[in-house]
Amino acid sequence: MSWKLFELLLQASLMTIFVSFISILAGLVIAIVLSAMRMSGNRWLYATTGMFISFFRGVPLLVQLLLIFNLLPLIGITLPSLATAIIGLSLCTAAYQAENLRGGFEGVPIGLIESAEMAGFSRTQSFFWIRTPIALRMTFPALVNEAILILKASSLVSVVGLVELTKMAQNLAASTYQPLPIFASAGLIYLVINWGVAMVGRRVENALPGLPAK
């Protein structure tokens, strides 16, 4: 395993990190909106978000990526592989994060909600400025775990033509006929990246303020 080959893997890992980071952030925003829709009291919104979450949690990510990749051109939308990969990962992780956040929202002390209403907060303001920060704090470990899962799942975006760490490893293995050292090196890079995410997540979690008592 030469340094030149390992350097190519490192360069490809930057794409993996970038795609995963953007997808996790976009998925978190979508998840918050989905949670708001499910808690709005509107039956139509509740049913719609329920179907969205069920679909993206029930269908394999690989199938989702292939559906998006083949569906968009049929309706006249042509996107680069990077955008297609981010859309697929974002929608998938949004469904899982929405369910994680649901547990956090349900755990927000009712006293805080009542206090916010007495202070003049509207229902929307209370949701985004009171309940959402507390729900994120309560579900932070689950969100970090989801980030690690998305980092690993990003290896599937090669099916839409994006060259990230796994795709680069496949290309190098096919051209050098050295699959064992190349895939072992790719696995090591994934391990280091995920270990770094877990460490950062643990430090951030310890630095976050404590939760109010119910």
PDB file of C-alpha atoms in Angstrom:
ATOM      1  CA  MET A   1       0.000   0.000   0.000  1.00  0.00           C
ATOM      2  CA  SER A   2       1.837   3.093  -1.238  1.00  0.00           C
ATOM      3  CA  TRP A   3       1.430   6.566   0.188  1.00  0.00           C
ATOM      4  CA  LYS A   4       0.168   7.791  -3.199  1.00  0.00           C
ATOM      5  CA  LEU A   5      -2.762   5.378  -3.095  1.00  0.00           C
ATOM      6  CA  PHE A   6      -3.475   6.204   0.543  1.00  0.00           C
ATOM      7  CA  GLU A   7      -3.418   9.907  -0.308  1.00  0.00           C
ATOM      8  CA  LEU A   8      -6.073   9.340  -2.971  1.00  0.00           C
ATOM      9  CA  LEU A   9      -8.228   7.638  -0.354  1.00  0.00           C
ATOM     10  CA  LEU A  10      -7.725  10.572   2.025  1.00  0.00           C
ATOM     11  CA  GLN A  11      -8.764  13.017  -0.663  1.00  0.00           C
ATOM     12  CA  ALA A  12     -11.889  10.991  -1.395  1.00  0.00           C
ATOM     13  CA  SER A  13     -12.691  10.893   2.327  1.00  0.00           C
ATOM     14  CA  LEU A  14     -13.057  14.688   2.254  1.00  0.00           C
ATOM     15  CA  MET A  15     -16.001  14.224  -0.107  1.00  0.00           C
ATOM     16  CA  THR A  16     -17.457  11.642   2.281  1.00  0.00           C
ATOM     17  CA  ILE A  17     -17.168  14.071   5.196  1.00  0.00           C
ATOM     18  CA  PHE A  18     -18.609  16.973   3.200  1.00  0.00           C
ATOM     19  CA  VAL A  19     -21.614  15.052   1.879  1.00  0.00           C
ATOM     20  CA  SER A  20     -22.348  13.552   5.296  1.00  0.00           C
ATOM     21  CA  PHE A  21     -22.007  16.878   7.144  1.00  0.00           C
ATOM     22  CA  ILE A  22     -24.321  18.771   4.788  1.00  0.00           C
ATOM     23  CA  SER A  23     -26.834  15.921   4.756  1.00  0.00           C
ATOM     24  CA  ILE A  24     -26.928  15.673   8.550  1.00  0.00           C
ATOM     25  CA  LEU A  25     -27.517  19.422   8.954  1.00  0.00           C
ATOM     26  CA  ALA A  26     -30.155  19.531   6.215  1.00  0.00           C
ATOM     27  CA  GLY A  27     -31.784  16.412   7.642  1.00  0.00           C
ATOM     28  CA  LEU A  28     -31.926  17.987  11.105  1.00  0.00           C
ATOM     29  CA  VAL A  29     -33.706  21.071   9.745  1.00  0.00           C
ATOM     30  CA  ILE A  30     -36.179  18.891   7.845  1.00  0.00           C
ATOM     31  CA  ALA A  31     -36.683  16.726  10.947  1.00  0.00           C
ATOM     32  CA  ILE A  32     -37.577  19.756  13.071  1.00  0.00           C
ATOM     33  CA  VAL A  33     -40.124  20.854  10.450  1.00  0.00           C
ATOM     34  CA  LEU A  34     -41.556  17.326  10.289  1.00  0.00           C
ATOM     35  CA  SER A  35     -41.883  17.242  14.078  1.00  0.00           C
ATOM     36  CA  ALA A  36     -43.660  20.607  14.041  1.00  0.00           C
ATOM     37  CA  MET A  37     -46.084  19.325  11.410  1.00  0.00           C
ATOM     38  CA  ARG A  38     -46.793  16.148  13.384  1.00  0.00           C
ATOM     39  CA  MET A  39     -47.445  18.147  16.547  1.00  0.00           C
ATOM     40  CA  SER A  40     -49.562  20.822  14.863  1.00  0.00           C
ATOM     41  CA  GLY A  41     -52.823  19.033  15.565  1.00  0.00           C
ATOM     42  CA  ASN A  42     -53.727  18.977  11.874  1.00  0.00           C
ATOM     43  CA  ARG A  43     -54.751  15.454  10.868  1.00  0.00           C
ATOM     44  CA  TRP A  44     -53.712  15.932   7.245  1.00  0.00           C
ATOM     45  CA  LEU A  45     -50.232  17.131   8.199  1.00  0.00           C
ATOM     46  CA  TYR A  46     -49.904  14.335  10.751  1.00  0.00           C
ATOM     47  CA  ALA A  47     -50.825  11.693   8.181  1.00  0.00           C
ATOM     48  CA  THR A  48     -48.576  13.188   5.492  1.00  0.00           C
ATOM     49  CA  THR A  49     -45.518  13.347   7.722  1.00  0.00           C
ATOM     50  CA  GLY A  50     -46.293   9.861   9.005  1.00  0.00           C
ATOM     51  CA  MET A  51     -46.224   8.477   5.456  1.00  0.00           C
ATOM     52  CA  PHE A  52     -42.986  10.360   4.717  1.00  0.00           C
ATOM     53  CA  ILE A  53     -41.271   8.955   7.792  1.00  0.00           C
ATOM     54  CA  SER A  54     -42.575   5.438   7.188  1.00  0.00           C
ATOM     55  CA  PHE A  55     -41.373   5.473   3.578  1.00  0.00           C
ATOM     56  CA  PHE A  56     -37.844   6.701   4.245  1.00  0.00           C
ATOM     57  CA  ARG A  57     -37.430   4.440   7.276  1.00  0.00           C
ATOM     58  CA  GLY A  58     -38.903   1.411   5.545  1.00  0.00           C
ATOM     59  CA  VAL A  59     -37.202   1.573   2.136  1.00  0.00           C
ATOM     60  CA  PRO A  60     -33.447   0.816   1.934  1.00  0.00           C
ATOM     61  CA  LEU A  61     -31.271   3.862   1.342  1.00  0.00           C
ATOM     62  CA  LEU A  62     -29.795   2.288  -1.787  1.00  0.00           C
ATOM     63  CA  VAL A  63     -33.265   2.009  -3.327  1.00  0.00           C
ATOM     64  CA  GLN A  64     -34.066   5.588  -2.305  1.00  0.00           C
ATOM     65  CA  LEU A  65     -30.946   6.892  -4.027  1.00  0.00           C
ATOM     66  CA  LEU A  66     -31.715   4.965  -7.199  1.00  0.00           C
ATOM     67  CA  LEU A  67     -35.312   6.218  -7.188  1.00  0.00           C
ATOM     68  CA  ILE A  68     -34.222   9.844  -6.831  1.00  0.00           C
ATOM     69  CA  PHE A  69     -31.462   9.429  -9.415  1.00  0.00           C
ATOM     70  CA  ASN A  70     -33.856   7.975 -12.001  1.00  0.00           C
ATOM     71  CA  LEU A  71     -37.001   9.930 -11.102  1.00  0.00           C
ATOM     72  CA  LEU A  72     -35.712  13.505 -11.295  1.00  0.00           C
ATOM     73  CA  PRO A  73     -34.702  13.340 -14.993  1.00  0.00           C
ATOM     74  CA  LEU A  74     -38.175  12.023 -15.860  1.00  0.00           C
ATOM     75  CA  ILE A  75     -39.758  15.218 -14.504  1.00  0.00           C
ATOM     76  CA  GLY A  76     -37.233  17.451 -16.215  1.00  0.00           C
ATOM     77  CA  ILE A  77     -34.848  17.993 -13.298  1.00  0.00           C
ATOM     78  CA  THR A  78     -31.200  17.215 -13.954  1.00  0.00           C
ATOM     79  CA  LEU A  79     -28.917  17.497 -10.951  1.00  0.00           C
ATOM     80  CA  PRO A  80     -25.234  16.677 -10.481  1.00  0.00           C
ATOM     81  CA  SER A  81     -24.321  13.554  -8.564  1.00  0.00           C
ATOM     82  CA  LEU A  82     -23.349  15.593  -5.497  1.00  0.00           C
ATOM     83  CA  ALA A  83     -26.776  17.224  -5.217  1.00  0.00           C
ATOM     84  CA  THR A  84     -28.552  13.909  -5.763  1.00  0.00           C
ATOM     85  CA  ALA A  85     -26.500  12.248  -3.034  1.00  0.00           C
ATOM     86  CA  ILE A  86     -27.150  15.062  -0.550  1.00  0.00           C
ATOM     87  CA  ILE A  87     -30.896  15.013  -1.251  1.00  0.00           C
ATOM     88  CA  GLY A  88     -31.087  11.260  -0.765  1.00  0.00           C
ATOM     89  CA  LEU A  89     -29.088  11.201   2.464  1.00  0.00           C
ATOM     90  CA  SER A  90     -30.864  14.277   3.859  1.00  0.00           C
ATOM     91  CA  LEU A  91     -34.352  12.867   3.349  1.00  0.00           C
ATOM     92  CA  CYS A  92     -33.347   9.514   4.796  1.00  0.00           C
ATOM     93  CA  THR A  93     -31.721  10.891   7.926  1.00  0.00           C
ATOM     94  CA  ALA A  94     -34.563  13.412   8.383  1.00  0.00           C
ATOM     95  CA  ALA A  95     -37.013  10.541   8.869  1.00  0.00           C
ATOM     96  CA  TYR A  96     -34.873   8.957  11.583  1.00  0.00           C
ATOM     97  CA  GLN A  97     -34.032  12.233  13.268  1.00  0.00           C
ATOM     98  CA  ALA A  98     -37.707  13.214  13.319  1.00  0.00           C
ATOM     99  CA  GLU A  99     -38.514  10.098  15.319  1.00  0.00           C
ATOM    100  CA  ASN A 100     -35.614  10.785  17.681  1.00  0.00           C
ATOM    101  CA  LEU A 101     -36.824  14.346  18.193  1.00  0.00           C
ATOM    102  CA  ARG A 102     -40.384  13.187  18.802  1.00  0.00           C
ATOM    103  CA  GLY A 103     -39.250  11.491  21.977  1.00  0.00           C
ATOM    104  CA  GLY A 104     -37.408  14.655  22.995  1.00  0.00           C
ATOM    105  CA  PHE A 105     -40.439  16.877  22.393  1.00  0.00           C
ATOM    106  CA  GLU A 106     -42.639  14.556  24.415  1.00  0.00           C
ATOM    107  CA  GLY A 107     -40.143  14.769  27.271  1.00  0.00           C
ATOM    108  CA  VAL A 108     -40.193  18.570  27.538  1.00  0.00           C
ATOM    109  CA  PRO A 109     -41.630  19.531  30.956  1.00  0.00           C
ATOM    110  CA  ILE A 110     -45.196  20.770  30.576  1.00  0.00           C
ATOM    111  CA  GLY A 111     -44.468  23.494  33.108  1.00  0.00           C
ATOM    112  CA  LEU A 112     -42.035  25.167  30.726  1.00  0.00           C
ATOM    113  CA  ILE A 113     -44.608  25.185  27.934  1.00  0.00           C
ATOM    114  CA  GLU A 114     -47.226  26.708  30.221  1.00  0.00           C
ATOM    115  CA  SER A 115     -44.742  29.303  31.453  1.00  0.00           C
ATOM    116  CA  ALA A 116     -43.896  30.271  27.874  1.00  0.00           C
ATOM    117  CA  GLU A 117     -47.582  30.699  27.050  1.00  0.00           C
ATOM    118  CA  MET A 118     -48.096  32.849  30.141  1.00  0.00           C
ATOM    119  CA  ALA A 119     -45.100  34.965  29.083  1.00  0.00           C
ATOM    120  CA  GLY A 120     -46.794  35.738  25.779  1.00  0.00           C
ATOM    121  CA  PHE A 121     -45.121  33.200  23.498  1.00  0.00           C
ATOM    122  CA  SER A 122     -47.244  31.981  20.625  1.00  0.00           C
ATOM    123  CA  ARG A 123     -47.491  28.247  19.972  1.00  0.00           C
ATOM    124  CA  THR A 124     -44.985  28.525  17.114  1.00  0.00           C
ATOM    125  CA  GLN A 125     -42.549  30.623  19.159  1.00  0.00           C
ATOM    126  CA  SER A 126     -42.813  28.214  22.065  1.00  0.00           C
ATOM    127  CA  PHE A 127     -42.082  25.292  19.746  1.00  0.00           C
ATOM    128  CA  PHE A 128     -38.980  26.745  18.127  1.00  0.00           C
ATOM    129  CA  TRP A 129     -37.504  28.747  21.038  1.00  0.00           C
ATOM    130  CA  ILE A 130     -38.442  26.621  24.047  1.00  0.00           C
ATOM    131  CA  ARG A 131     -39.244  23.066  23.073  1.00  0.00           C
ATOM    132  CA  THR A 132     -36.792  22.581  20.188  1.00  0.00           C
ATOM    133  CA  PRO A 133     -33.581  23.472  22.129  1.00  0.00           C
ATOM    134  CA  ILE A 134     -34.605  21.199  25.003  1.00  0.00           C
ATOM    135  CA  ALA A 135     -35.563  18.360  22.651  1.00  0.00           C
ATOM    136  CA  LEU A 136     -32.206  18.667  20.862  1.00  0.00           C
ATOM    137  CA  ARG A 137     -30.417  18.524  24.211  1.00  0.00           C
ATOM    138  CA  MET A 138     -32.349  15.443  25.304  1.00  0.00           C
ATOM    139  CA  THR A 139     -31.803  13.584  22.036  1.00  0.00           C
ATOM    140  CA  PHE A 140     -28.235  14.728  21.384  1.00  0.00           C
ATOM    141  CA  PRO A 141     -26.650  11.264  21.905  1.00  0.00           C
ATOM    142  CA  ALA A 142     -29.123   9.761  19.430  1.00  0.00           C
ATOM    143  CA  LEU A 143     -28.370  12.529  16.932  1.00  0.00           C
ATOM    144  CA  VAL A 144     -24.627  11.844  17.210  1.00  0.00           C
ATOM    145  CA  ASN A 145     -25.289   8.163  16.639  1.00  0.00           C
ATOM    146  CA  GLU A 146     -27.362   9.048  13.565  1.00  0.00           C
ATOM    147  CA  ALA A 147     -24.481  11.178  12.264  1.00  0.00           C
ATOM    148  CA  ILE A 148     -22.159   8.175  12.516  1.00  0.00           C
ATOM    149  CA  LEU A 149     -24.690   5.979  10.730  1.00  0.00           C
ATOM    150  CA  ILE A 150     -24.984   8.505   7.900  1.00  0.00           C
ATOM    151  CA  LEU A 151     -21.201   8.679   7.569  1.00  0.00           C
ATOM    152  CA  LYS A 152     -21.145   4.935   7.041  1.00  0.00           C
ATOM    153  CA  ALA A 153     -24.235   4.951   4.821  1.00  0.00           C
ATOM    154  CA  SER A 154     -22.614   7.581   2.588  1.00  0.00           C
ATOM    155  CA  SER A 155     -20.675   4.703   1.024  1.00  0.00           C
ATOM    156  CA  LEU A 156     -23.855   3.951  -0.963  1.00  0.00           C
ATOM    157  CA  VAL A 157     -23.890   7.264  -2.844  1.00  0.00           C
ATOM    158  CA  SER A 158     -21.427   5.828  -5.345  1.00  0.00           C
ATOM    159  CA  VAL A 159     -24.465   4.372  -7.151  1.00  0.00           C
ATOM    160  CA  VAL A 160     -25.361   7.900  -8.339  1.00  0.00           C
ATOM    161  CA  GLY A 161     -21.854   8.457  -9.710  1.00  0.00           C
ATOM    162  CA  LEU A 162     -20.275  10.331  -6.813  1.00  0.00           C
ATOM    163  CA  VAL A 163     -16.659   9.434  -6.132  1.00  0.00           C
ATOM    164  CA  GLU A 164     -16.264   9.271  -2.366  1.00  0.00           C
ATOM    165  CA  LEU A 165     -14.143   7.041  -0.159  1.00  0.00           C
ATOM    166  CA  THR A 166     -15.764   3.699  -0.986  1.00  0.00           C
ATOM    167  CA  LYS A 167     -15.991   4.418  -4.713  1.00  0.00           C
ATOM    168  CA  MET A 168     -12.339   5.502  -4.793  1.00  0.00           C
ATOM    169  CA  ALA A 169     -11.360   2.306  -2.982  1.00  0.00           C
ATOM    170  CA  GLN A 170     -13.281   0.254  -5.557  1.00  0.00           C
ATOM    171  CA  ASN A 171     -11.597   2.079  -8.437  1.00  0.00           C
ATOM    172  CA  LEU A 172      -8.127   1.659  -6.942  1.00  0.00           C
ATOM    173  CA  ALA A 173      -8.709  -2.011  -6.132  1.00  0.00           C
ATOM    174  CA  ALA A 174      -9.836  -2.663  -9.700  1.00  0.00           C
ATOM    175  CA  SER A 175      -6.841  -0.880 -11.231  1.00  0.00           C
ATOM    176  CA  THR A 176      -4.099  -2.166  -8.897  1.00  0.00           C
ATOM    177  CA  TYR A 177      -5.446  -5.665  -8.137  1.00  0.00           C
ATOM    178  CA  GLN A 178      -4.710  -5.045  -4.437  1.00  0.00           C
ATOM    179  CA  PRO A 179      -8.176  -5.104  -2.859  1.00  0.00           C
ATOM    180  CA  LEU A 180      -7.105  -6.200   0.632  1.00  0.00           C
ATOM    181  CA  PRO A 181      -4.726  -3.338   1.563  1.00  0.00           C
ATOM    182  CA  ILE A 182      -6.879  -0.734  -0.183  1.00  0.00           C
ATOM    183  CA  PHE A 183     -10.168  -1.704   1.474  1.00  0.00           C
ATOM    184  CA  ALA A 184      -8.384  -2.174   4.799  1.00  0.00           C
ATOM    185  CA  SER A 185      -7.044   1.371   4.475  1.00  0.00           C
ATOM    186  CA  ALA A 186     -10.517   2.667   3.584  1.00  0.00           C
ATOM    187  CA  GLY A 187     -11.937   0.908   6.619  1.00  0.00           C
ATOM    188  CA  LEU A 188      -9.259   2.487   8.815  1.00  0.00           C
ATOM    189  CA  ILE A 189     -10.129   5.952   7.492  1.00  0.00           C
ATOM    190  CA  TYR A 190     -13.829   5.366   8.191  1.00  0.00           C
ATOM    191  CA  LEU A 191     -12.931   4.211  11.697  1.00  0.00           C
ATOM    192  CA  VAL A 192     -10.867   7.325  12.409  1.00  0.00           C
ATOM    193  CA  ILE A 193     -13.562   9.655  11.064  1.00  0.00           C
ATOM    194  CA  ASN A 194     -16.324   8.022  13.104  1.00  0.00           C
ATOM    195  CA  TRP A 195     -14.120   7.912  16.191  1.00  0.00           C
ATOM    196  CA  GLY A 196     -13.515  11.644  15.781  1.00  0.00           C
ATOM    197  CA  VAL A 197     -17.253  12.329  15.442  1.00  0.00           C
ATOM    198  CA  ALA A 198     -17.968  10.278  18.566  1.00  0.00           C
ATOM    199  CA  MET A 199     -15.284  12.103  20.554  1.00  0.00           C
ATOM    200  CA  VAL A 200     -16.454  15.541  19.453  1.00  0.00           C
ATOM    201  CA  GLY A 201     -20.045  14.577  20.177  1.00  0.00           C
ATOM    202  CA  ARG A 202     -19.128  13.417  23.679  1.00  0.00           C
ATOM    203  CA  ARG A 203     -17.281  16.649  24.417  1.00  0.00           C
ATOM    204  CA  VAL A 204     -20.140  18.777  23.113  1.00  0.00           C
ATOM    205  CA  GLU A 205     -22.649  16.767  25.127  1.00  0.00           C
ATOM    206  CA  ASN A 206     -20.646  17.270  28.316  1.00  0.00           C
ATOM    207  CA  ALA A 207     -20.427  21.003  27.596  1.00  0.00           C
ATOM    208  CA  LEU A 208     -24.164  21.437  27.052  1.00  0.00           C
ATOM    209  CA  PRO A 209     -26.160  22.855  29.963  1.00  0.00           C
ATOM    210  CA  GLY A 210     -28.179  20.445  32.056  1.00  0.00           C
ATOM    211  CA  LEU A 211     -31.837  19.735  31.563  1.00  0.00           C
ATOM    212  CA  PRO A 212     -34.537  21.283  33.726  1.00  0.00           C
ATOM    213  CA  ALA A 213     -36.260  19.007  36.197  1.00  0.00           C
ATOM    214  CA  LYS A 214     -39.756  17.876  35.307  1.00  0.00           C
TER     215      LYS A 214
END
